């Protein structure tokens, strides 16, 4: 039995094999590596960061791996093709990527271009998104679905898209959109291709349960869907209705919910065909979940199924439902966004400082000759705390600390004595934390202790910009140091960002069995220490906000070319301060003018010299064109 900490221990501790889907692993040297094609191409993220820093690139930054996007597309299509072969399904699969999940250029372009071999389509939920989707290099048969509420111009643009040879489908989200679509297609002179979103009774599970169900925001109910079929029959346009669409919400954690939803959708498809519709596509929407904590459960950060089980379930339920009535099998469409994009992006955060109650303080000031007796009382508690009496010791320590505050407020205790008592108190708690670590049962009042005593590792980033879903809805992401993974981490930590908002923190972490309140990290040793936040490629990039005026971060696009080798294909600079400031309605030249006025006034009063005036102006101007994150730390 040795007490050595190995990379296998680190893999367990951070759950890397469970959530990484094979895209990340820990190398023998204790460095986290990104991997493609069964190890043929992999590189240590730390080396990438070092290279980027050598090239003058500032952190925090996002590393993007378009090859992972490509691999996700391949795996998704392979899974559906396998299901189709296995069940002898009599049609094919065609995925659609809903770009709202991440509209970044490299993401959309990679999916459109690489996805052309699978006829992968795109889904737009607004006019601006449609403008992006229309001009991508997709396969001519790829679907271009227009979801969301629409005005005339949205519909017009979609219809013109058909005239330009794109397979654009207008999904009706509410009944009144039908007449608009019909009127505008006469105007544009094109036969529309119509989809209809059906409000399923089935619901998803987890955070986005309300996207489905009878009270969902989008979709038509049974009466309205029948109304669409009848109206189109009347007009002799029934063949323009080609797609039935539904969507029960994102991150559906339970495969049974998927099965119920697909069953209901397939049954609706069959019924509509019997009413005389001639649908060709059955679109079951998004919801394919990402297992962020790797626990394979129905917890909101997980999923109790994998990609193949998802594909099998969707294909089988449609097949089984259609076969009962000998209805020809539709083209299977899914709109998986999260599962395609989450893995491709890693946010790298530098840890710039550590603060916390149990860290060795700078030398304590010497105690007075005869310190207050509370100091001695605390010292005694520290010495006598044991497994037998830790609860009494804890209660006494808390009591002493309260007394200390009262005495201090009344002037009976000096600041120096207070410093000693606080320090002793923290040491008592730390000792109790060590004692309870080995206990099978920890009384409830001690559950918070690890969190209270944890270090706060200060990271150069903003939660609001880089992990908005963690702040907004408590989404969890795996976080792992990029190096020293063959060395035992000795500090319990939570992370705080550099925004001036107490919500700017990460204090919930993924765990196989639970959610962790602290993250084990290494003691800082003077060398740069970086954390990777993984699975951040879906939604985080685009829900970001500039709270405190921290802007978009730098990003590097990388292609792996072999073992230890990679190519930096693109570097996209993050927002300059000027950009985020101007978003708030200011103009940079105007700001400079205002500063110049202040400078002139100070000079007039003789409080600022000529050279100093130039220095201030230069610093200010450089700040406007600088990165919004900390640069000299
Ligand atoms: C958001 C959305 C999706 C994407 O869902 P994921 O769970 O990210 O795959 C798909 N379809 C529609 C209609 C959506 O609104």
Coordinates of C-alpha atoms and ligand atoms in Angstrom, one line a residue:
X1 CA 0.0 0.0 0.0
X2 CA 1.6 3.2 -1.0
X3 CA 0.2 6.7 -0.6
X4 CA 1.3 7.8 -4.0
X5 CA -1.2 9.8 -6.0
X6 CA -1.3 8.7 -9.6
X7 CA -2.9 9.9 -12.8
X8 CA -5.5 7.2 -12.3
X9 CA -6.4 8.7 -9.0
X10 CA -6.7 12.1 -10.7
X11 CA -8.9 10.6 -13.4
X12 CA -11.2 9.3 -10.7
X13 CA -11.2 12.5 -8.7
X14 CA -12.1 14.7 -11.6
X15 CA -14.3 12.1 -13.4
X16 CA -12.4 12.6 -16.6
X17 CA -13.2 9.2 -18.2
X18 CA -16.8 9.5 -17.3
X19 CA -17.7 12.9 -18.9
X20 CA -15.0 13.2 -21.5
X21 CA -16.5 10.9 -24.2
X22 CA -13.0 10.0 -25.0
X23 CA -12.0 13.5 -26.1
X24 CA -9.9 14.2 -23.0
X25 CA -7.5 12.1 -21.0
X26 CA -4.7 12.5 -18.5
X27 CA -1.2 11.8 -19.9
X28 CA 1.5 9.9 -18.0
X29 CA 3.2 13.2 -17.3
X30 CA 0.1 14.4 -15.4
X31 CA -1.1 16.8 -18.1
X32 CA -4.5 16.9 -19.4
X33 CA -4.6 16.0 -23.1
X34 CA -7.2 16.5 -25.8
X35 CA -7.5 13.4 -28.0
X36 CA -8.9 12.4 -31.4
X37 CA -9.0 9.2 -33.3
X38 CA -8.0 6.8 -30.6
X39 CA -4.9 8.5 -29.5
X40 CA -3.4 9.0 -33.0
X41 CA -3.6 12.7 -32.4
X42 CA -3.4 14.3 -29.0
X43 CA -1.8 17.2 -27.4
X44 CA -1.4 18.5 -23.8
X45 CA -3.6 21.6 -23.3
X46 CA -0.8 23.1 -21.2
X47 CA 1.6 23.1 -24.1
X48 CA -1.0 24.8 -26.3
X49 CA -1.4 27.5 -23.6
X50 CA 2.3 27.9 -23.2
X51 CA 2.7 28.3 -27.0
X52 CA -0.1 30.9 -27.1
X53 CA 1.4 32.8 -24.3
X54 CA 4.7 32.8 -26.0
X55 CA 2.9 34.3 -29.0
X56 CA 1.6 37.1 -26.7
X57 CA -1.9 35.8 -26.4
X58 CA -3.7 36.7 -23.2
X59 CA -5.8 34.6 -21.0
X60 CA -8.6 33.7 -20.2
X61 CA -9.2 32.1 -23.5
X62 CA -11.4 29.5 -25.2
X63 CA -9.8 26.6 -27.0
X64 CA -12.0 25.4 -29.8
X65 CA -11.5 22.1 -31.6
X66 CA -13.5 22.0 -34.8
X67 CA -12.5 18.4 -35.2
X68 CA -14.5 17.5 -32.2
X69 CA -17.5 19.1 -33.8
X70 CA -16.9 17.0 -36.9
X71 CA -16.5 13.9 -34.7
X72 CA -19.8 14.6 -33.0
X73 CA -21.5 14.9 -36.3
X74 CA -20.0 11.5 -37.4
X75 CA -21.0 9.8 -34.2
X76 CA -24.5 11.1 -34.3
X77 CA -25.0 10.0 -37.9
X78 CA -23.3 6.7 -37.3
X79 CA -25.6 6.0 -34.3
X80 CA -28.7 6.7 -36.4
X81 CA -27.5 4.7 -39.4
X82 CA -26.7 1.8 -37.1
X83 CA -30.2 2.0 -35.6
X84 CA -31.7 2.2 -39.1
X85 CA -29.8 -0.8 -40.3
X86 CA -30.5 -2.8 -37.2
X87 CA -34.3 -2.3 -37.2
X88 CA -34.6 -2.3 -41.1
X89 CA -36.1 1.1 -41.0
X90 CA -37.3 2.0 -44.5
X91 CA -36.1 5.6 -44.7
X92 CA -33.1 7.6 -43.6
X93 CA -31.9 10.1 -41.0
X94 CA -31.2 13.8 -41.5
X95 CA -30.0 15.9 -38.6
X96 CA -30.6 19.6 -38.2
X97 CA -28.4 21.9 -36.1
X98 CA -30.4 24.6 -34.3
X99 CA -27.9 27.5 -34.4
X100 CA -29.2 29.2 -31.3
X101 CA -27.1 26.7 -29.4
X102 CA -24.0 28.4 -30.7
X103 CA -24.0 30.8 -33.6
X104 CA -20.2 31.4 -33.6
X105 CA -19.0 31.4 -37.1
X106 CA -16.6 28.5 -36.8
X107 CA -19.3 26.4 -35.2
X108 CA -21.9 27.0 -37.9
X109 CA -19.5 26.8 -40.8
X110 CA -18.0 23.6 -39.6
X111 CA -21.3 21.9 -39.0
X112 CA -22.7 23.1 -42.4
X113 CA -19.6 22.1 -44.4
X114 CA -18.5 18.9 -42.7
X115 CA -22.2 18.0 -42.2
X116 CA -22.8 18.2 -45.9
X117 CA -21.8 14.6 -46.3
X118 CA -24.7 13.7 -43.9
X119 CA -27.1 16.3 -45.4
X120 CA -27.0 18.0 -42.0
X121 CA -29.3 21.0 -42.0
X122 CA -29.7 24.1 -39.9
X123 CA -32.5 25.5 -37.9
X124 CA -33.1 29.3 -37.5
X125 CA -35.3 30.8 -34.8
X126 CA -35.1 34.4 -35.8
X127 CA -34.6 36.6 -38.9
X128 CA -30.9 37.2 -38.1
X129 CA -30.4 33.4 -37.6
X130 CA -32.1 32.8 -41.0
X131 CA -29.8 35.3 -42.6
X132 CA -26.8 33.3 -41.3
X133 CA -28.3 29.9 -42.2
X134 CA -29.4 30.8 -45.8
X135 CA -25.8 31.4 -47.0
X136 CA -24.1 28.4 -45.6
X137 CA -22.6 25.7 -47.7
X138 CA -25.0 23.0 -46.8
X139 CA -26.0 20.0 -49.0
X140 CA -28.8 20.9 -51.4
X141 CA -31.1 18.4 -49.7
X142 CA -30.2 19.6 -46.2
X143 CA -33.2 21.0 -44.4
X144 CA -33.3 24.6 -43.4
X145 CA -36.0 24.8 -40.7
X146 CA -37.5 28.1 -39.7
X147 CA -38.8 27.9 -36.2
X148 CA -40.0 30.6 -33.8
X149 CA -42.6 33.3 -34.2
X150 CA -42.4 35.0 -37.6
X151 CA -43.3 38.3 -39.2
X152 CA -43.8 38.9 -42.9
X153 CA -40.2 39.6 -43.7
X154 CA -39.0 36.4 -41.9
X155 CA -41.4 34.4 -44.0
X156 CA -40.5 36.3 -47.2
X157 CA -36.8 35.6 -46.7
X158 CA -37.5 31.9 -46.1
X159 CA -39.6 31.7 -49.2
X160 CA -36.9 33.5 -51.3
X161 CA -34.6 30.9 -49.9
X162 CA -36.7 28.2 -51.6
X163 CA -36.4 30.1 -54.9
X164 CA -32.6 30.1 -54.4
X165 CA -32.7 26.4 -54.3
X166 CA -32.5 25.8 -50.5
X167 CA -34.7 23.2 -48.8
X168 CA -36.3 25.8 -46.5
X169 CA -39.2 24.6 -44.3
X170 CA -41.4 27.1 -42.5
X171 CA -42.5 25.5 -39.2
X172 CA -45.8 26.9 -38.1
X173 CA -45.6 27.7 -34.4
X174 CA -49.1 29.0 -34.1
X175 CA -52.2 28.6 -36.3
X176 CA -52.3 32.2 -37.6
X177 CA -48.9 31.8 -39.3
X178 CA -50.6 29.5 -42.0
X179 CA -52.5 32.3 -43.7
X180 CA -49.5 34.6 -43.7
X181 CA -47.3 31.9 -45.3
X182 CA -49.9 31.2 -47.9
X183 CA -50.4 34.9 -48.7
X184 CA -46.6 35.6 -48.9
X185 CA -45.9 32.5 -51.0
X186 CA -48.3 33.9 -53.6
X187 CA -46.4 37.2 -53.4
X188 CA -43.0 35.6 -53.8
X189 CA -44.3 33.1 -56.4
X190 CA -43.1 29.9 -54.8
X191 CA -44.8 26.8 -53.3
X192 CA -43.9 26.8 -49.7
X193 CA -42.7 23.8 -47.7
X194 CA -44.5 23.8 -44.4
X195 CA -43.8 22.1 -41.2
X196 CA -46.1 22.2 -38.2
X197 CA -45.1 22.1 -34.6
X198 CA -47.3 19.9 -32.5
X199 CA -47.8 20.6 -28.8
X200 CA -47.0 17.2 -27.3
X201 CA -48.7 16.2 -24.1
X202 CA -45.4 14.5 -23.2
X203 CA -42.9 16.5 -21.3
X204 CA -39.1 16.3 -21.1
X205 CA -37.4 16.0 -17.8
X206 CA -35.0 18.3 -15.9
X207 CA -34.5 22.0 -16.3
X208 CA -36.5 22.5 -19.5
X209 CA -39.5 20.4 -18.7
X210 CA -41.8 23.3 -19.6
X211 CA -40.8 23.3 -23.2
X212 CA -43.2 20.4 -23.7
X213 CA -46.6 19.7 -22.3
X214 CA -50.1 21.2 -23.0
X215 CA -49.1 24.6 -21.8
X216 CA -46.0 25.0 -23.9
X217 CA -45.2 28.3 -25.5
X218 CA -44.9 27.0 -29.1
X219 CA -46.9 24.6 -31.1
X220 CA -50.5 23.8 -32.3
X221 CA -52.9 21.7 -30.4
X222 CA -54.9 18.8 -32.0
X223 CA -57.7 20.9 -33.3
X224 CA -55.4 23.4 -34.9
X225 CA -53.2 20.8 -36.6
X226 CA -56.3 19.2 -38.1
X227 CA -57.3 22.7 -39.1
X228 CA -54.1 23.1 -41.0
X229 CA -54.6 19.9 -42.8
X230 CA -58.2 20.7 -43.7
X231 CA -57.3 24.2 -44.9
X232 CA -54.5 23.0 -47.1
X233 CA -56.7 20.2 -48.6
X234 CA -59.3 22.8 -49.4
X235 CA -56.7 24.9 -51.3
X236 CA -55.2 21.8 -53.0
X237 CA -51.9 22.5 -51.3
X238 CA -51.8 19.5 -49.0
X239 CA -48.5 18.4 -50.5
X240 CA -46.8 21.6 -49.2
X241 CA -47.2 20.2 -45.6
X242 CA -44.1 18.1 -45.4
X243 CA -42.9 18.0 -41.8
X244 CA -44.3 17.3 -38.4
X245 CA -42.2 18.9 -35.7
X246 CA -42.1 18.7 -31.9
X247 CA -39.6 19.5 -29.2
X248 CA -39.9 18.5 -25.5
X249 CA -37.0 20.7 -24.2
X250 CA -33.3 20.6 -23.9
X251 CA -31.2 18.2 -21.8
X252 CA -33.8 15.5 -21.4
X253 CA -32.2 13.4 -18.7
X254 CA -34.5 10.4 -18.9
X255 CA -34.7 8.1 -21.9
X256 CA -38.2 7.1 -21.0
X257 CA -39.3 10.8 -21.5
X258 CA -37.8 10.7 -24.9
X259 CA -39.5 7.4 -25.7
X260 CA -42.9 8.8 -24.6
X261 CA -42.5 11.9 -26.6
X262 CA -41.4 10.1 -29.8
X263 CA -44.3 7.7 -29.4
X264 CA -46.8 10.6 -29.2
X265 CA -45.1 12.4 -32.1
X266 CA -45.1 9.2 -34.3
X267 CA -48.7 8.5 -33.4
X268 CA -49.6 12.0 -34.4
X269 CA -47.7 11.6 -37.7
X270 CA -49.7 8.4 -38.5
X271 CA -53.0 10.0 -37.6
X272 CA -52.3 13.0 -39.8
X273 CA -51.4 10.8 -42.7
X274 CA -54.7 9.0 -42.3
X275 CA -56.5 12.4 -42.4
X276 CA -54.9 12.8 -45.8
X277 CA -51.7 14.6 -45.1
X278 CA -48.6 13.7 -47.1
X279 CA -45.9 14.4 -44.6
X280 CA -42.3 13.2 -45.3
X281 CA -40.3 14.3 -42.3
X282 CA -40.8 13.6 -38.7
X283 CA -38.7 16.0 -36.6
X284 CA -38.5 15.1 -33.0
X285 CA -36.6 18.2 -32.0
X286 CA -33.7 18.5 -29.5
X287 CA -33.2 17.2 -26.0
X288 CA -30.4 14.8 -26.6
X289 CA -28.6 15.3 -23.3
X290 CA -24.9 15.8 -22.3
X291 CA -23.6 13.9 -19.3
X292 CA -21.8 16.7 -17.7
X293 CA -21.0 14.9 -14.4
X294 CA -20.6 11.5 -16.0
X295 CA -22.9 9.8 -13.5
X296 CA -25.3 8.3 -16.2
X297 CA -28.3 9.3 -14.0
X298 CA -31.4 11.4 -14.5
X299 CA -29.8 14.2 -12.5
X300 CA -30.1 17.5 -14.3
X301 CA -26.4 17.5 -15.2
X302 CA -26.5 14.0 -16.5
X303 CA -28.5 11.5 -18.6
X304 CA -29.4 7.9 -18.1
X305 CA -28.7 7.0 -21.8
X306 CA -26.0 7.5 -24.4
X307 CA -26.1 8.4 -28.1
X308 CA -26.8 4.9 -29.4
X309 CA -29.6 4.3 -27.0
X310 CA -31.1 7.6 -28.0
X311 CA -30.9 6.8 -31.7
X312 CA -32.3 3.3 -31.2
X313 CA -35.2 4.7 -29.2
X314 CA -36.1 7.3 -31.7
X315 CA -35.9 5.0 -34.7
X316 CA -37.6 2.1 -33.0
X317 CA -40.5 4.0 -31.7
X318 CA -41.2 5.6 -35.0
X319 CA -40.9 2.3 -36.8
X320 CA -43.1 0.4 -34.4
X321 CA -45.8 3.1 -34.5
X322 CA -45.8 3.3 -38.3
X323 CA -45.8 -0.4 -38.8
X324 CA -49.0 -0.9 -36.8
X325 CA -50.9 0.9 -39.5
X326 CA -48.5 0.1 -42.4
X327 CA -47.7 3.9 -42.7
X328 CA -44.6 4.5 -44.8
X329 CA -41.6 5.4 -42.6
X330 CA -40.8 9.1 -42.5
X331 CA -37.3 10.7 -42.8
X332 CA -36.2 10.9 -39.2
X333 CA -35.0 14.4 -38.2
X334 CA -33.5 15.5 -34.9
X335 CA -32.4 18.9 -33.8
X336 CA -29.6 18.1 -31.5
X337 CA -27.6 21.2 -30.5
X338 CA -26.2 20.6 -27.1
X339 CA -24.9 17.1 -27.8
X340 CA -23.2 18.3 -31.0
X341 CA -21.4 21.3 -29.7
X342 CA -20.8 21.0 -25.9
X343 CA -17.6 19.0 -26.2
X344 CA -15.7 21.2 -28.7
X345 CA -14.9 24.1 -26.4
X346 CA -12.7 24.4 -23.3
X347 CA -12.4 27.6 -21.3
X348 CA -9.0 28.0 -19.8
X349 CA -8.7 30.1 -16.6
X350 CA -5.6 31.2 -14.9
X351 CA -5.7 31.0 -11.1
X352 CA -4.2 34.2 -9.9
X353 CA -4.5 34.1 -6.2
X354 CA -5.7 32.0 -3.2
X355 CA -7.5 33.4 -0.2
X356 CA -9.0 31.6 2.7
X357 CA -9.3 31.2 6.4
X358 CA -6.9 28.3 6.8
X359 CA -4.1 29.7 4.8
X360 CA -1.0 30.6 6.8
X361 CA -1.4 34.3 7.5
X362 CA 1.4 36.8 7.3
X363 CA 3.3 36.8 10.6
X364 CA 0.8 37.5 13.4
X365 CA 1.5 40.6 15.3
X366 CA 2.9 39.9 18.8
X367 CA 0.4 39.5 21.6
X368 CA 0.4 41.9 24.5
X369 CA 2.2 40.8 27.8
X370 CA -1.1 39.7 29.3
X371 CA -3.5 38.9 26.6
X372 CA -7.2 38.5 27.2
X373 CA -8.1 35.1 28.7
X374 CA -10.1 34.2 25.5
X375 CA -6.9 33.8 23.6
X376 CA -5.8 31.1 26.0
X377 CA -9.2 29.5 26.0
X378 CA -9.1 29.2 22.2
X379 CA -5.5 27.8 22.3
X380 CA -6.7 25.1 24.7
X381 CA -9.6 24.1 22.5
X382 CA -7.1 23.7 19.6
X383 CA -4.9 21.5 21.7
X384 CA -7.6 19.3 23.2
X385 CA -9.9 18.7 20.2
X386 CA -10.2 15.0 19.4
X387 CA -12.6 12.5 17.9
X388 CA -14.2 12.2 21.4
X389 CA -15.0 15.8 22.1
X390 CA -15.0 17.6 18.7
X391 CA -18.7 18.6 19.0
X392 CA -18.2 20.3 22.4
X393 CA -15.0 21.9 21.2
X394 CA -16.8 23.2 18.1
X395 CA -19.6 24.7 20.2
X396 CA -17.2 26.3 22.6
X397 CA -15.1 27.7 19.8
X398 CA -18.2 29.3 18.1
X399 CA -19.2 30.6 21.5
X400 CA -15.8 32.1 22.2
X401 CA -15.8 33.7 18.8
X402 CA -19.1 35.4 19.5
X403 CA -17.9 36.6 22.8
X404 CA -14.8 37.9 21.1
X405 CA -16.9 40.0 18.8
X406 CA -18.9 41.5 21.6
X407 CA -15.8 42.3 23.6
X408 CA -14.2 43.9 20.6
X409 CA -17.2 46.1 19.9
X410 CA -17.2 47.3 23.4
X411 CA -13.5 48.1 23.4
X412 CA -12.4 45.3 25.8
X413 CA -10.3 43.5 23.3
X414 CA -7.6 44.8 20.9
X415 CA -7.4 44.3 17.2
X416 CA -4.2 42.3 17.8
X417 CA -6.0 39.9 20.2
X418 CA -8.8 39.6 17.8
X419 CA -6.4 38.6 15.1
X420 CA -5.0 35.8 17.3
X421 CA -8.4 34.6 18.3
X422 CA -9.6 34.5 14.7
X423 CA -6.5 32.6 13.6
X424 CA -6.9 30.0 16.4
X425 CA -10.6 29.7 15.7
X426 CA -9.8 28.8 12.1
X427 CA -7.2 26.3 13.2
X428 CA -9.7 24.6 15.5
X429 CA -12.2 24.3 12.7
X430 CA -9.5 23.0 10.4
X431 CA -8.6 20.4 13.0
X432 CA -12.3 19.3 13.3
X433 CA -12.5 19.1 9.5
X434 CA -9.6 16.6 9.6
X435 CA -11.3 14.6 12.4
X436 CA -14.7 14.3 10.7
X437 CA -13.2 13.4 7.3
X438 CA -12.8 9.8 8.5
X439 CA -16.2 9.5 10.1
X440 CA -18.9 7.4 8.6
X441 CA -21.6 9.7 9.9
X442 CA -21.1 13.5 10.0
X443 CA -23.7 15.4 12.1
X444 CA -25.5 17.9 10.0
X445 CA -24.1 21.0 11.6
X446 CA -20.7 20.1 10.3
X447 CA -21.7 19.5 6.7
X448 CA -20.9 23.1 5.8
X449 CA -17.5 23.0 7.3
X450 CA -15.5 22.0 4.3
X451 CA -17.1 24.8 2.3
X452 CA -16.6 27.4 5.0
X453 CA -13.0 26.5 5.3
X454 CA -12.3 26.1 1.6
X455 CA -9.8 28.4 -0.1
X456 CA -11.2 30.8 -2.6
X457 CA -9.1 30.4 -5.8
X458 CA -9.3 33.7 -7.7
X459 CA -9.6 33.0 -11.4
X460 CA -9.1 35.6 -14.1
X461 CA -12.5 35.4 -15.8
X462 CA -16.1 36.4 -15.4
X463 CA -18.7 33.8 -14.7
X464 CA -21.3 36.0 -16.4
X465 CA -19.3 36.0 -19.6
X466 CA -17.9 32.5 -19.6
X467 CA -20.3 30.3 -17.6
X468 CA -23.6 32.1 -17.7
X469 CA -25.7 28.9 -17.2
X470 CA -23.8 28.2 -14.0
X471 CA -24.9 31.5 -12.6
X472 CA -28.4 31.5 -14.0
X473 CA -29.6 28.0 -13.6
X474 CA -26.9 26.2 -11.6
X475 CA -25.6 24.2 -14.6
X476 CA -22.5 22.2 -13.7
X477 CA -19.4 21.8 -15.8
X478 CA -16.4 19.6 -15.2
X479 CA -13.3 21.6 -14.1
X480 CA -9.8 20.1 -14.1
X481 CA -6.3 21.5 -13.6
X482 CA -4.3 21.2 -16.9
X483 CA -1.2 20.0 -15.1
X484 CA 0.2 18.3 -11.9
X485 CA -2.4 15.5 -12.3
X486 CA 0.2 13.1 -10.9
X487 CA 0.4 15.1 -7.7
X488 CA -2.1 14.9 -4.9
X489 CA -4.2 18.1 -4.7
X490 CA -4.1 19.3 -1.1
X491 CA -6.5 22.3 -1.1
X492 CA -10.2 22.2 -0.9
X493 CA -11.4 25.2 -3.0
X494 CA -14.2 27.1 -4.5
X495 CA -13.6 29.5 -7.4
X496 CA -14.3 33.2 -7.5
X497 CA -14.1 35.4 -10.6
X498 CA -12.8 38.9 -11.0
X499 CA -16.2 40.5 -11.3
X500 CA -17.4 42.7 -8.5
X501 CA -20.5 40.6 -7.9
X502 CA -20.7 38.0 -5.2
X503 CA -22.5 35.8 -7.6
X504 CA -19.4 35.6 -9.6
X505 CA -18.2 32.3 -8.2
X506 CA -18.3 28.6 -8.8
X507 CA -19.1 26.7 -5.7
X508 CA -20.8 23.6 -7.1
X509 CA -18.8 20.9 -8.8
X510 CA -19.6 17.7 -10.7
X511 CA -19.4 14.5 -8.8
X512 CA -20.4 10.9 -9.8
X513 CA -22.5 10.4 -6.7
X514 CA -23.5 13.9 -5.6
X515 CA -22.7 17.5 -6.2
X516 CA -19.5 18.7 -4.6
X517 CA -19.3 21.9 -2.6
X518 CA -15.5 22.1 -3.1
X519 CA -13.0 21.3 -5.7
X520 CA -9.7 19.7 -4.8
X521 CA -6.8 21.6 -6.3
X522 CA -3.1 21.9 -5.9
X523 CA -1.3 24.4 -3.7
X524 CA -0.1 27.3 -5.8
X525 CA 3.6 27.1 -6.2
X526 CA 4.6 30.2 -8.0
X527 CA 4.2 28.6 -11.4
X528 CA 1.2 29.5 -13.5
X529 CA -1.8 27.3 -12.6
X530 CA -4.6 26.8 -15.1
X531 CA -8.0 25.3 -14.9
X532 CA -9.9 23.9 -17.9
X533 CA -13.7 24.2 -17.8
X534 CA -15.0 21.5 -20.1
X535 CA -18.2 20.9 -22.2
X536 CA -18.8 24.6 -22.5
X537 CA -19.5 24.7 -26.3
X538 CA -23.3 24.7 -26.1
X539 CA -25.1 27.9 -25.1
X540 CA -22.3 29.3 -22.9
X541 CA -20.6 31.0 -25.8
X542 CA -23.7 32.9 -26.8
X543 CA -25.6 33.5 -23.6
X544 CA -22.6 35.4 -22.3
X545 CA -23.1 38.9 -20.9
X546 CA -20.7 41.7 -20.2
X547 CA -21.5 42.3 -16.6
X548 CA -18.9 44.6 -15.1
X549 CA -17.8 45.2 -18.7
X550 CA -15.8 42.0 -19.0
X551 CA -16.1 41.2 -22.7
X552 CA -15.8 38.3 -25.0
X553 CA -12.6 36.3 -24.3
X554 CA -9.8 35.5 -26.8
X555 CA -10.2 32.2 -28.6
X556 CA -7.9 29.9 -30.4
X557 CA -9.1 27.3 -33.0
X558 CA -6.9 24.3 -33.1
X559 CA -6.5 21.2 -35.3
X560 CA -4.7 18.2 -34.0
X561 CA -2.2 16.8 -36.5
X562 CA -0.5 14.0 -34.6
X563 CA 0.8 13.0 -31.2
X564 CA 2.0 16.2 -29.6
X565 CA 1.4 18.3 -32.7
X566 CA -1.3 20.7 -33.6
X567 CA -2.0 23.7 -35.8
X568 CA -3.4 27.0 -34.7
X569 CA -5.9 27.6 -37.5
X570 CA -7.3 30.8 -36.3
X571 CA -7.0 33.2 -33.4
X572 CA -10.0 35.4 -32.7
X573 CA -9.3 38.3 -30.4
X574 CA -11.7 38.9 -27.6
X575 CA -13.5 42.2 -27.2
X576 CA -11.5 45.3 -26.5
X577 CA -12.6 47.5 -23.7
X578 CA -13.7 50.0 -26.3
X579 CA -16.2 47.6 -27.8
X580 CA -17.9 46.8 -24.6
X581 CA -18.0 50.4 -23.5
X582 CA -19.5 51.5 -26.8
X583 CA -22.2 48.8 -26.4
X584 CA -23.4 50.9 -23.5
X585 CA -23.9 54.0 -25.6
X586 CA -20.5 55.8 -25.2
X587 CA -18.1 56.8 -28.0
X588 CA -14.4 56.2 -27.3
X589 CA -13.3 59.5 -29.0
X590 CA -15.7 61.3 -26.8
X591 CA -14.4 59.7 -23.7
X592 CA -10.9 60.7 -24.6
X593 CA -12.1 64.3 -25.1
X594 CA -13.7 64.4 -21.7
X595 CA -10.5 63.1 -20.2
X596 CA -8.5 65.8 -22.0
X597 CA -10.7 68.4 -20.5
X598 CA -10.0 67.1 -17.0
X599 CA -6.3 67.1 -17.9
X600 CA -6.4 70.7 -19.1
X601 CA -8.2 71.8 -15.9
X602 CA -5.6 69.9 -13.7
X603 CA -2.8 71.5 -15.7
X604 CA -4.4 75.0 -15.3
X605 CA -4.4 74.5 -11.6
X606 CA -0.8 73.4 -11.8
X607 CA -1.3 69.9 -10.4
X608 CA -0.3 68.0 -13.5
X609 CA 2.9 68.4 -15.5
X610 CA 3.2 68.2 -19.3
X611 CA 4.8 64.7 -19.3
X612 CA 2.4 63.4 -16.7
X613 CA -0.5 64.6 -18.8
X614 CA 0.8 62.6 -21.7
X615 CA 1.3 59.5 -19.6
X616 CA -2.3 59.6 -18.3
X617 CA -3.7 60.1 -21.8
X618 CA -1.5 57.3 -23.1
X619 CA -2.6 54.9 -20.4
X620 CA -6.2 55.8 -20.8
X621 CA -6.0 55.3 -24.6
X622 CA -4.3 52.0 -24.3
X623 CA -6.9 50.8 -21.8
X624 CA -9.6 51.5 -24.4
X625 CA -8.0 49.2 -26.9
X626 CA -6.9 46.6 -24.3
X627 CA -8.2 43.3 -23.2
X628 CA -10.9 43.6 -20.5
X629 CA -9.4 40.9 -18.2
X630 CA -6.4 41.3 -15.8
X631 CA -3.2 41.4 -17.7
X632 CA -0.5 42.1 -15.1
X633 CA -1.0 39.6 -12.3
Ligands
LIG1 C1 -33.2 24.9 -28.4 C2 -33.9 24.0 -29.4 C3 -33.2 22.8 -29.8 C4 -31.9 22.4 -29.3 O1 -32.1 21.5 -28.2 P1 -30.8 20.8 -27.6 O2 -31.3 20.2 -26.4 O3 -29.7 21.7 -27.4 O4 -30.4 19.7 -28.6 C5 -33.9 22.1 -30.8 N1 -35.1 22.4 -31.3 C6 -35.7 23.5 -30.9 C7 -37.0 23.9 -31.5 C8 -35.1 24.4 -29.9 O5 -35.8 25.4 -29.5

